[in-house]
Amino acid sequence: MAEGRVDHVVHVDSAHSPFLSRPRELSRLLLDAVAGA
C-alpha cells in the first residue's frame, strides 16, 4: 500500500511541478538557493 501512495504522490508532483521534467532548471534553482544561503 505504501508503494501505491508513493506512486500517487509522484504522479501528482509531476503533474503540478515542471521541475521533475526539467532537472536542469531544478538544479539551477538549488544552486541559487545554496549560493543565496
Tab-separated table of N, CA and C in Angstrom:
chain	number	residue	atom	x	y	z
A	1	MET	N	0.834	-1.209	0.000
A	1	MET	CA	0.000	0.000	0.000
A	1	MET	C	0.870	1.260	0.000
A	2	ALA	N	1.971	1.205	0.735
A	2	ALA	CA	2.858	2.374	0.802
A	2	ALA	C	3.403	2.705	-0.589
A	3	GLU	N	3.731	1.672	-1.355
A	3	GLU	CA	4.281	1.901	-2.692
A	3	GLU	C	3.247	2.603	-3.566
A	4	GLY	N	1.980	2.206	-3.426
A	4	GLY	CA	0.918	2.840	-4.199
A	4	GLY	C	0.793	4.310	-3.848
A	5	ARG	N	0.925	4.633	-2.561
A	5	ARG	CA	0.833	6.033	-2.139
A	5	ARG	C	1.981	6.837	-2.730
A	6	VAL	N	3.170	6.251	-2.726
A	6	VAL	CA	4.341	6.938	-3.282
A	6	VAL	C	4.118	7.219	-4.768
A	7	ASP	N	3.604	6.236	-5.492
A	7	ASP	CA	3.354	6.417	-6.926
A	7	ASP	C	2.360	7.551	-7.136
A	8	HIS	N	1.340	7.607	-6.288
A	8	HIS	CA	0.323	8.651	-6.417
A	8	HIS	C	0.938	10.027	-6.175
A	9	VAL	N	1.765	10.124	-5.156
A	9	VAL	CA	2.407	11.407	-4.836
A	9	VAL	C	3.314	11.840	-5.982
A	10	VAL	N	4.084	10.905	-6.512
A	10	VAL	CA	4.989	11.214	-7.623
A	10	VAL	C	4.193	11.679	-8.829
A	11	HIS	N	3.053	11.027	-9.077
A	11	HIS	CA	2.212	11.397	-10.226
A	11	HIS	C	1.687	12.817	-10.053
A	12	VAL	N	1.231	13.140	-8.853
A	12	VAL	CA	0.705	14.480	-8.581
A	12	VAL	C	1.814	15.519	-8.728
A	13	ASP	N	2.996	15.213	-8.180
A	13	ASP	CA	4.116	16.157	-8.263
A	13	ASP	C	4.501	16.416	-9.715
A	14	SER	N	4.575	15.358	-10.509
A	14	SER	CA	4.985	15.509	-11.906
A	14	SER	C	3.918	16.256	-12.693
A	15	ALA	N	2.677	16.190	-12.228
A	15	ALA	CA	1.588	16.864	-12.936
A	15	ALA	C	1.569	18.352	-12.609
A	16	HIS	N	1.996	18.706	-11.397
A	16	HIS	CA	1.933	20.102	-10.961
A	16	HIS	C	3.299	20.772	-10.902
A	17	SER	N	4.355	19.993	-11.005
A	17	SER	CA	5.698	20.567	-10.911
A	17	SER	C	6.504	20.282	-12.177
A	18	PRO	N	6.840	21.322	-12.944
A	18	PRO	CA	7.615	21.146	-14.176
A	18	PRO	C	9.079	20.808	-13.902
A	19	PHE	N	9.506	20.940	-12.640
A	19	PHE	CA	10.910	20.717	-12.298
A	19	PHE	C	11.317	19.262	-12.531
A	20	LEU	N	10.365	18.332	-12.312
A	20	LEU	CA	10.710	16.923	-12.481
A	20	LEU	C	11.018	16.619	-13.940
A	21	SER	N	10.419	17.375	-14.849
A	21	SER	CA	10.675	17.150	-16.272
A	21	SER	C	11.803	18.045	-16.763
A	22	ARG	N	12.268	18.950	-15.884
A	22	ARG	CA	13.369	19.850	-16.256
A	22	ARG	C	14.411	19.871	-15.144
A	23	PRO	N	15.188	18.789	-15.012
A	23	PRO	CA	16.177	18.686	-13.930
A	23	PRO	C	17.196	19.814	-13.957
A	24	ARG	N	17.468	20.348	-15.146
A	24	ARG	CA	18.442	21.444	-15.229
A	24	ARG	C	17.912	22.673	-14.509
A	25	GLU	N	16.637	22.973	-14.697
A	25	GLU	CA	16.039	24.128	-14.027
A	25	GLU	C	16.065	23.924	-12.518
A	26	LEU	N	15.717	22.712	-12.076
A	26	LEU	CA	15.697	22.421	-10.645
A	26	LEU	C	17.098	22.543	-10.066
A	27	SER	N	18.082	22.009	-10.778
A	27	SER	CA	19.467	22.073	-10.300
A	27	SER	C	19.914	23.523	-10.171
A	28	ARG	N	19.531	24.357	-11.137
A	28	ARG	CA	19.935	25.765	-11.088
A	28	ARG	C	19.276	26.456	-9.899
A	29	LEU	N	18.010	26.130	-9.647
A	29	LEU	CA	17.321	26.734	-8.510
A	29	LEU	C	17.990	26.308	-7.209
A	30	LEU	N	18.371	25.039	-7.120
A	30	LEU	CA	19.036	24.550	-5.910
A	30	LEU	C	20.373	25.252	-5.723
A	31	LEU	N	21.118	25.412	-6.808
A	31	LEU	CA	22.415	26.088	-6.720
A	31	LEU	C	22.219	27.541	-6.297
A	32	ASP	N	21.190	28.186	-6.837
A	32	ASP	CA	20.915	29.576	-6.470
A	32	ASP	C	20.549	29.669	-4.990
A	33	ALA	N	19.778	28.701	-4.501
A	33	ALA	CA	19.365	28.703	-3.099
A	33	ALA	C	20.582	28.535	-2.194
A	34	VAL	N	21.475	27.633	-2.575
A	34	VAL	CA	22.686	27.399	-1.773
A	34	VAL	C	23.581	28.635	-1.801
A	35	ALA	N	23.704	29.240	-2.960
A	35	ALA	CA	24.549	30.428	-3.083
A	35	ALA	C	23.951	31.589	-2.288
A	36	GLY	N	22.616	31.668	-2.282
A	36	GLY	CA	21.951	32.744	-1.543
A	36	GLY	C	22.067	32.534	-0.040
A	37	ALA	N	22.148	31.274	0.373
A	37	ALA	CA	22.241	30.977	1.798
A	37	ALA	C	23.681	31.111	2.242
